[in-house]
PDB file of C-alpha atoms and ligand atoms in Angstrom:
ATOM      1  CA  MET A 834     114.717  93.680  53.326  1.00 98.00           C
ATOM      2  CA  LYS A 835     116.376  95.370  56.516  1.00 98.00           C
ATOM      3  CA  LEU A 836     114.726  96.918  59.285  1.00 98.00           C
ATOM      4  CA  VAL A 837     117.377  99.790  60.874  1.00 98.00           C
ATOM      5  CA  THR A 838     116.152 100.737  64.221  1.00 98.00           C
ATOM      6  CA  ALA A 839     118.299 103.961  65.324  1.00 98.00           C
ATOM      7  CA  ILE A 840     117.595 105.811  68.455  1.00 98.00           C
ATOM      8  CA  VAL A 841     118.706 109.460  68.160  1.00 98.00           C
ATOM      9  CA  ASN A 842     118.797 112.573  70.116  1.00 96.00           C
ATOM     10  CA  LYS A 843     115.312 114.664  70.674  1.00 94.00           C
ATOM     11  CA  GLU A 844     117.210 117.296  69.315  1.00 94.00           C
ATOM     12  CA  ASP A 845     118.319 115.585  65.836  1.00 96.00           C
ATOM     13  CA  SER A 846     115.174 113.743  65.245  1.00 96.00           C
ATOM     14  CA  ARG A 847     113.623 116.441  63.249  1.00 96.00           C
ATOM     15  CA  ALA A 848     116.805 116.906  60.990  1.00 97.00           C
ATOM     16  CA  VAL A 849     117.653 113.143  60.216  1.00 98.00           C
ATOM     17  CA  CYS A 850     113.701 112.549  59.262  1.00 98.00           C
ATOM     18  CA  SER A 851     113.801 115.629  56.811  1.00 98.00           C
ATOM     19  CA  GLU A 852     116.898 114.032  55.350  1.00 98.00           C
ATOM     20  CA  LEU A 853     115.345 110.261  55.140  1.00 98.00           C
ATOM     21  CA  LEU A 854     112.823 111.792  53.790  1.00 98.00           C
ATOM     22  CA  ARG A 855     114.575 113.845  51.199  1.00 98.00           C
ATOM     23  CA  HIS A 856     116.496 110.424  50.225  1.00 98.00           C
ATOM     24  CA  LYS A 857     113.074 108.719  49.593  1.00 98.00           C
ATOM     25  CA  PHE A 858     113.167 106.754  52.787  1.00 98.00           C
ATOM     26  CA  TYR A 859     110.083 105.985  55.133  1.00 98.00           C
ATOM     27  CA  VAL A 860     110.209 106.595  58.696  1.00 98.00           C
ATOM     28  CA  THR A 861     108.127 105.934  61.885  1.00 98.00           C
ATOM     29  CA  ARG A 862     109.463 107.752  64.972  1.00 98.00           C
ATOM     30  CA  LEU A 863     108.794 106.372  68.247  1.00 98.00           C
ATOM     31  CA  ALA A 864     109.564 108.768  71.504  1.00 98.00           C
ATOM     32  CA  THR A 865     110.770 106.519  73.692  1.00 98.00           C
ATOM     33  CA  THR A 866     113.130 106.689  77.106  1.00 96.00           C
ATOM     34  CA  GLY A 867     116.840 105.645  77.572  1.00 93.00           C
ATOM     35  CA  GLY A 868     116.835 103.312  80.726  1.00 92.00           C
ATOM     36  CA  PHE A 869     120.204 105.029  81.694  1.00 88.00           C
ATOM     37  CA  LEU A 870     119.442 108.627  81.950  1.00 88.00           C
ATOM     38  CA  MET A 871     116.192 108.409  81.909  1.00 89.00           C
ATOM     39  CA  ALA A 872     115.837 110.889  79.555  1.00 90.00           C
ATOM     40  CA  GLY A 873     113.461 111.226  76.258  1.00 94.00           C
ATOM     41  CA  ASN A 874     115.003 110.343  72.992  1.00 96.00           C
ATOM     42  CA  MET A 875     113.566 109.477  69.558  1.00 98.00           C
ATOM     43  CA  THR A 876     113.590 105.921  67.723  1.00 98.00           C
ATOM     44  CA  LEU A 877     113.106 105.884  64.384  1.00 98.00           C
ATOM     45  CA  ILE A 878     112.312 102.640  62.561  1.00 98.00           C
ATOM     46  CA  ILE A 879     112.788 102.606  58.594  1.00 98.00           C
ATOM     47  CA  GLY A 880     112.192  99.506  56.421  1.00 98.00           C
ATOM     48  CA  THR A 881     114.439  99.670  53.240  1.00 98.00           C
ATOM     49  CA  GLU A 882     116.488  97.009  50.666  1.00 98.00           C
ATOM     50  CA  ASP A 883     119.518  95.640  51.631  1.00 98.00           C
ATOM     51  CA  GLU A 884     121.107  97.847  48.822  1.00 98.00           C
ATOM     52  CA  LYS A 885     119.933 101.346  50.644  1.00 98.00           C
ATOM     53  CA  VAL A 886     120.930 100.777  54.261  1.00 98.00           C
ATOM     54  CA  ASP A 887     124.312 102.087  53.780  1.00 98.00           C
ATOM     55  CA  ASP A 888     122.658 105.374  52.401  1.00 98.00           C
ATOM     56  CA  CYS A 889     120.388 105.115  55.579  1.00 98.00           C
ATOM     57  CA  ILE A 890     123.280 105.309  58.096  1.00 98.00           C
ATOM     58  CA  ALA A 891     124.634 107.715  56.132  1.00 98.00           C
ATOM     59  CA  CYS A 892     121.995 110.504  56.461  1.00 98.00           C
ATOM     60  CA  ILE A 893     121.492 109.144  60.156  1.00 98.00           C
ATOM     61  CA  ALA A 894     125.331 110.259  60.670  1.00 97.00           C
ATOM     62  CA  LYS A 895     125.065 113.206  58.527  1.00 97.00           C
ATOM     63  CA  CYS A 896     122.346 114.764  61.313  1.00 97.00           C
ATOM     64  CA  CYS A 897     123.372 113.358  64.576  1.00 96.00           C
ATOM     65  CA  ARG A 898     126.131 114.689  66.963  1.00 94.00           C
ATOM     66  CA  GLN A 899     127.468 113.664  70.112  1.00 94.00           C
ATOM     67  CA  ARG A 900     126.651 115.445  73.102  1.00 92.00           C
ATOM     68  CA  THR A 901     127.860 115.305  76.373  1.00 92.00           C
ATOM     69  CA  GLU A 902     125.603 115.032  79.272  1.00 86.00           C
ATOM     70  CA  ILE A 903     126.149 115.857  83.187  1.00 85.00           C
ATOM     71  CA  VAL A 904     123.997 113.322  85.476  1.00 78.00           C
ATOM     72  CA  PRO A 905     124.520 113.018  89.243  1.00 75.00           C
ATOM     73  CA  GLY A 906     126.201 110.450  90.837  1.00 68.00           C
ATOM     74  CA  THR A 907     127.523 109.404  94.054  1.00 64.00           C
ATOM     75  CA  ALA A 908     131.125 108.612  95.271  1.00 54.00           C
ATOM     76  CA  THR A 909     132.961 108.021  98.667  1.00 55.00           C
ATOM     77  CA  VAL A 910     134.746 110.661  99.719  1.00 52.00           C
ATOM     78  CA  GLY A 911     137.282 111.020 102.861  1.00 55.00           C
ATOM     79  CA  ILE A 912     136.237 108.940 105.569  1.00 56.00           C
ATOM     80  CA  GLY A 913     133.837 107.149 103.890  1.00 56.00           C
ATOM     81  CA  LEU A 914     130.812 109.822 103.846  1.00 54.00           C
ATOM     82  CA  GLU A 915     129.308 109.531 100.660  1.00 54.00           C
ATOM     83  CA  SER A 916     128.454 112.718  98.553  1.00 53.00           C
ATOM     84  CA  ALA A 917     126.555 113.231  95.246  1.00 67.00           C
ATOM     85  CA  MET A 918     129.182 113.795  92.495  1.00 78.00           C
ATOM     86  CA  PRO A 919     127.996 115.195  88.940  1.00 83.00           C
ATOM     87  CA  MET A 920     128.826 112.435  86.311  1.00 83.00           C
ATOM     88  CA  GLU A 921     129.648 113.384  82.515  1.00 88.00           C
ATOM     89  CA  VAL A 922     128.214 110.603  80.198  1.00 89.00           C
ATOM     90  CA  THR A 923     128.994 110.915  76.434  1.00 92.00           C
ATOM     91  CA  VAL A 924     125.468 110.270  74.463  1.00 91.00           C
ATOM     92  CA  GLY A 925     125.345 109.362  70.925  1.00 86.00           C
ATOM     93  CA  GLY A 926     125.673 110.547  68.211  1.00 92.00           C
ATOM     94  CA  ALA A 927     122.769 107.677  67.205  1.00 97.00           C
ATOM     95  CA  THR A 928     122.570 104.077  67.924  1.00 98.00           C
ATOM     96  CA  VAL A 929     121.454 101.537  65.091  1.00 98.00           C
ATOM     97  CA  PHE A 930     120.898  98.449  64.874  1.00 98.00           C
ATOM     98  CA  VAL A 931     120.108  96.813  61.449  1.00 98.00           C
ATOM     99  CA  THR A 932     117.781  93.821  61.641  1.00 98.00           C
ATOM    100  CA  ASN A 933     116.935  91.172  58.633  1.00 98.00           C
ATOM    101  CA  VAL A 934     113.000  91.135  57.899  1.00 98.00           C
ATOM    102  CA  GLU A 935     111.543  88.277  57.292  1.00 98.00           C
ATOM    103  CA  ARG A 936     108.189  89.106  55.710  1.00 98.00           C
ATOM    104  CA  PHE A 937     106.763  92.443  54.839  1.00 97.00           C
ATOM    105  CA  GLU A 938     103.565  93.075  53.624  1.00 97.00           C
ATOM    106  CA  LYS A 939     101.177  96.175  53.069  1.00 96.00           C
ATOM    107  CA  LEU A 940      97.322  95.003  53.720  1.00 97.00           C
TER     108      LEU A 940
HETATM  109  P1  2BA B1143     120.579 105.929  77.503  1.00 76.64           P
HETATM  110  O1  2BA B1143     120.385 104.566  78.454  1.00 76.64           O
HETATM  111  O2  2BA B1143     120.145 106.957  78.409  1.00 76.64           O
HETATM  112  O3  2BA B1143     122.484 105.833  77.441  1.00 76.64           O
HETATM  113  C1  2BA B1143     122.801 107.131  77.938  1.00 76.64           C
HETATM  114  C2  2BA B1143     124.225 106.924  77.633  1.00 76.64           C
HETATM  115  O4  2BA B1143     124.973 106.925  78.659  1.00 76.64           O
HETATM  116  C3  2BA B1143     124.716 106.327  76.949  1.00 76.64           C
HETATM  117  O5  2BA B1143     124.950 106.808  75.280  1.00 76.64           O
HETATM  118  C4  2BA B1143     126.374 106.312  77.100  1.00 76.64           C
HETATM  119  O6  2BA B1143     126.995 106.764  77.056  1.00 76.64           O
HETATM  120  C5  2BA B1143     125.174 105.834  78.825  1.00 76.64           C
HETATM  121  N1  2BA B1143     125.378 104.446  79.212  1.00 76.64           N
HETATM  122  C6  2BA B1143     124.032 103.751  79.163  1.00 76.64           C
HETATM  123  N2  2BA B1143     123.929 102.701  79.558  1.00 76.64           N
HETATM  124  C7  2BA B1143     125.563 102.757  80.584  1.00 76.64           C
HETATM  125  C8  2BA B1143     125.648 102.030  81.558  1.00 76.64           C
HETATM  126  N3  2BA B1143     125.113 100.310  81.728  1.00 76.64           N
HETATM  127  N4  2BA B1143     127.353 102.201  82.174  1.00 76.64           N
HETATM  128  C9  2BA B1143     127.875 102.926  81.813  1.00 76.64           C
HETATM  129  N5  2BA B1143     127.404 104.048  81.039  1.00 76.64           N
HETATM  130  C10 2BA B1143     125.869 103.831  80.169  1.00 76.64           C
HETATM  131  P2  2BA B1143     124.793 105.914  74.038  1.00 76.64           P
HETATM  132  O7  2BA B1143     125.465 104.816  74.508  1.00 76.64           O
HETATM  133  O8  2BA B1143     124.923 106.813  72.815  1.00 76.64           O
HETATM  134  O9  2BA B1143     123.168 105.804  74.081  1.00 76.64           O
HETATM  135  C11 2BA B1143     121.989 106.393  74.013  1.00 76.64           C
HETATM  136  C12 2BA B1143     120.856 105.889  73.708  1.00 76.64           C
HETATM  137  O10 2BA B1143     120.554 104.562  72.945  1.00 76.64           O
HETATM  138  C13 2BA B1143     120.668 105.331  75.373  1.00 76.64           C
HETATM  139  O11 2BA B1143     120.234 105.944  76.245  1.00 76.64           O
HETATM  140  C14 2BA B1143     119.339 103.930  75.490  1.00 76.64           C
HETATM  141  O12 2BA B1143     118.660 104.663  75.255  1.00 76.64           O
HETATM  142  C15 2BA B1143     120.396 103.493  73.985  1.00 76.64           C
HETATM  143  N6  2BA B1143     120.690 102.341  73.418  1.00 76.64           N
HETATM  144  C16 2BA B1143     122.428 102.307  73.487  1.00 76.64           C
HETATM  145  N7  2BA B1143     123.077 101.469  73.354  1.00 76.64           N
HETATM  146  C17 2BA B1143     121.766 100.366  73.511  1.00 76.64           C
HETATM  147  C18 2BA B1143     121.571  99.120  73.090  1.00 76.64           C
HETATM  148  N8  2BA B1143     122.846  98.625  72.992  1.00 76.64           N
HETATM  149  N9  2BA B1143     120.403  98.225  73.287  1.00 76.64           N
HETATM  150  C19 2BA B1143     119.343  99.240  73.560  1.00 76.64           C
HETATM  151  N10 2BA B1143     119.128 100.461  73.862  1.00 76.64           N
HETATM  152  C20 2BA B1143     120.801 101.237  73.621  1.00 76.64           C
END
Protein backbone atom coordinates (compact mmCIF):
# COMPACT_ATOMS: atom_id res chain seq x y z
CA MET A 1 0.00 0.00 0.00
CA LYS A 2 1.10 3.60 -0.66
CA LEU A 3 0.33 7.00 0.77
CA VAL A 4 0.08 9.73 -1.85
CA THR A 5 0.59 13.22 -0.44
CA ALA A 6 -0.30 15.95 -2.92
CA ILE A 7 0.10 19.68 -2.33
CA VAL A 8 -2.27 21.49 -4.67
CA ASN A 9 -3.57 25.00 -5.27
CA LYS A 10 -6.64 25.81 -3.17
CA GLU A 11 -8.54 26.71 -6.35
CA ASP A 12 -7.91 23.25 -7.82
CA SER A 13 -8.56 21.19 -4.70
CA ARG A 14 -12.33 20.83 -5.08
CA ALA A 15 -12.03 19.56 -8.66
CA VAL A 16 -9.19 17.19 -7.69
CA CYS A 17 -11.22 15.74 -4.82
CA SER A 18 -14.27 15.24 -7.04
CA GLU A 19 -12.13 13.45 -9.63
CA LEU A 20 -10.51 11.24 -6.97
CA LEU A 21 -13.88 10.35 -5.45
CA ARG A 22 -15.27 9.58 -8.92
CA HIS A 23 -12.40 7.09 -9.28
CA LYS A 24 -13.28 5.57 -5.86
CA PHE A 25 -10.25 6.89 -3.93
CA TYR A 26 -10.42 7.82 -0.26
CA VAL A 27 -9.05 11.32 0.33
CA THR A 28 -8.41 13.66 3.26
CA ARG A 29 -7.94 17.40 2.72
CA LEU A 30 -5.71 19.46 4.98
CA ALA A 31 -5.54 23.27 4.81
CA THR A 32 -1.82 24.07 4.64
CA THR A 33 0.49 27.04 4.02
CA GLY A 34 3.45 27.14 1.63
CA GLY A 35 6.67 28.05 3.42
CA PHE A 36 7.95 30.23 0.57
CA LEU A 37 4.92 32.28 -0.45
CA MET A 38 3.25 31.93 2.96
CA ALA A 39 -0.01 31.53 1.07
CA GLY A 40 -2.71 28.95 1.68
CA ASN A 41 -2.64 25.74 -0.29
CA MET A 42 -4.30 22.35 0.17
CA THR A 43 -2.61 19.07 1.01
CA LEU A 44 -4.44 15.89 0.05
CA ILE A 45 -3.58 12.52 1.56
CA ILE A 46 -4.73 9.41 -0.25
CA GLY A 47 -4.09 5.85 0.93
CA THR A 48 -4.30 3.40 -1.96
CA GLU A 49 -3.08 0.10 -3.40
CA ASP A 50 0.26 0.14 -5.24
CA GLU A 51 -1.33 -0.59 -8.60
CA LYS A 52 -3.70 2.40 -8.31
CA VAL A 53 -1.01 5.04 -7.68
CA ASP A 54 -0.66 5.97 -11.37
CA ASP A 55 -4.43 6.40 -11.70
CA CYS A 56 -4.40 8.57 -8.57
CA ILE A 57 -1.63 10.81 -9.94
CA ALA A 58 -3.46 11.04 -13.28
CA CYS A 59 -6.57 12.33 -11.46
CA ILE A 60 -4.46 14.98 -9.72
CA ALA A 61 -2.64 15.99 -12.91
CA LYS A 62 -5.93 16.31 -14.81
CA CYS A 63 -7.27 18.99 -12.45
CA CYS A 64 -4.18 21.00 -11.47
CA ARG A 65 -2.59 23.73 -13.55
CA GLN A 66 0.49 25.88 -13.16
CA ARG A 67 0.06 29.49 -12.10
CA THR A 68 2.33 32.48 -11.98
CA GLU A 69 2.37 34.38 -8.70
CA ILE A 70 3.90 37.83 -8.27
CA VAL A 71 5.63 38.22 -4.93
CA PRO A 72 7.49 41.19 -3.49
CA GLY A 73 11.28 40.86 -3.39
CA THR A 74 14.31 43.09 -2.91
CA ALA A 75 16.95 44.02 -5.50
CA THR A 76 19.95 46.31 -5.34
CA VAL A 77 19.66 49.15 -7.85
CA GLY A 78 21.91 52.04 -8.99
CA ILE A 79 24.41 53.07 -6.34
CA GLY A 80 23.45 50.35 -3.92
CA LEU A 81 20.00 51.48 -2.88
CA GLU A 82 17.65 48.62 -2.05
CA SER A 83 14.27 48.69 -3.71
CA ALA A 84 11.29 46.36 -3.46
CA MET A 85 10.99 44.61 -6.83
CA PRO A 86 8.19 42.22 -7.70
CA MET A 87 9.33 38.67 -8.47
CA GLU A 88 7.55 36.11 -10.64
CA VAL A 89 7.22 32.58 -9.25
CA THR A 90 5.70 29.58 -11.04
CA VAL A 91 3.59 27.48 -8.69
CA GLY A 92 2.20 23.98 -9.22
CA GLY A 93 0.23 22.26 -10.77
CA ALA A 94 0.84 19.83 -7.88
CA THR A 95 3.70 18.57 -5.74
CA VAL A 96 3.27 14.84 -5.15
CA PHE A 97 5.07 12.48 -2.77
CA VAL A 98 4.48 8.71 -2.82
CA THR A 99 5.53 6.78 0.29
CA ASN A 100 5.28 3.17 1.37
CA VAL A 101 2.75 2.34 4.07
CA GLU A 102 4.10 -0.19 6.55
CA ARG A 103 0.78 -0.87 8.21
CA PHE A 104 -2.80 0.24 7.59
CA GLU A 105 -5.74 -0.44 9.85
CA LYS A 106 -9.25 0.90 10.32
CA LEU A 107 -10.31 0.28 13.91
P1 LIG B 1 5.55 27.48 -1.37
O1 LIG B 1 6.60 27.01 -0.42
O2 LIG B 1 4.78 28.68 -0.98
O3 LIG B 1 6.29 27.70 -2.78
C1 LIG B 1 5.62 28.32 -3.86
C2 LIG B 1 6.50 28.33 -5.09
O4 LIG B 1 7.64 29.14 -4.82
C3 LIG B 1 7.06 26.97 -5.48
O5 LIG B 1 6.14 26.28 -6.31
C4 LIG B 1 8.33 27.34 -6.20
O6 LIG B 1 8.09 27.73 -7.53
C5 LIG B 1 8.81 28.57 -5.42
N1 LIG B 1 9.74 28.23 -4.36
C6 LIG B 1 9.51 27.55 -3.23
N2 LIG B 1 10.60 27.45 -2.45
C7 LIG B 1 11.56 28.12 -3.10
C8 LIG B 1 12.92 28.41 -2.84
N3 LIG B 1 13.51 27.97 -1.71
N4 LIG B 1 13.61 29.14 -3.74
C9 LIG B 1 13.02 29.58 -4.88
N5 LIG B 1 11.74 29.34 -5.20
C10 LIG B 1 11.00 28.63 -4.33
P2 LIG B 1 6.00 24.70 -6.22
O7 LIG B 1 7.38 24.07 -6.32
O8 LIG B 1 5.01 24.28 -7.24
O9 LIG B 1 5.47 24.36 -4.76
C11 LIG B 1 4.13 24.65 -4.37
C12 LIG B 1 3.96 24.34 -2.90
O10 LIG B 1 4.20 22.93 -2.69
C13 LIG B 1 4.96 25.04 -1.99
O11 LIG B 1 4.50 26.32 -1.64
C14 LIG B 1 5.03 24.10 -0.78
O12 LIG B 1 3.90 24.29 0.05
C15 LIG B 1 4.90 22.74 -1.45
N6 LIG B 1 6.19 22.11 -1.75
C16 LIG B 1 6.84 22.13 -2.93
N7 LIG B 1 7.96 21.39 -2.87
C17 LIG B 1 8.02 20.89 -1.61
C18 LIG B 1 8.95 20.04 -0.94
N8 LIG B 1 10.08 19.57 -1.54
N9 LIG B 1 8.71 19.72 0.35
C19 LIG B 1 7.60 20.20 0.97
N10 LIG B 1 6.67 21.00 0.38
C20 LIG B 1 6.88 21.34 -0.90
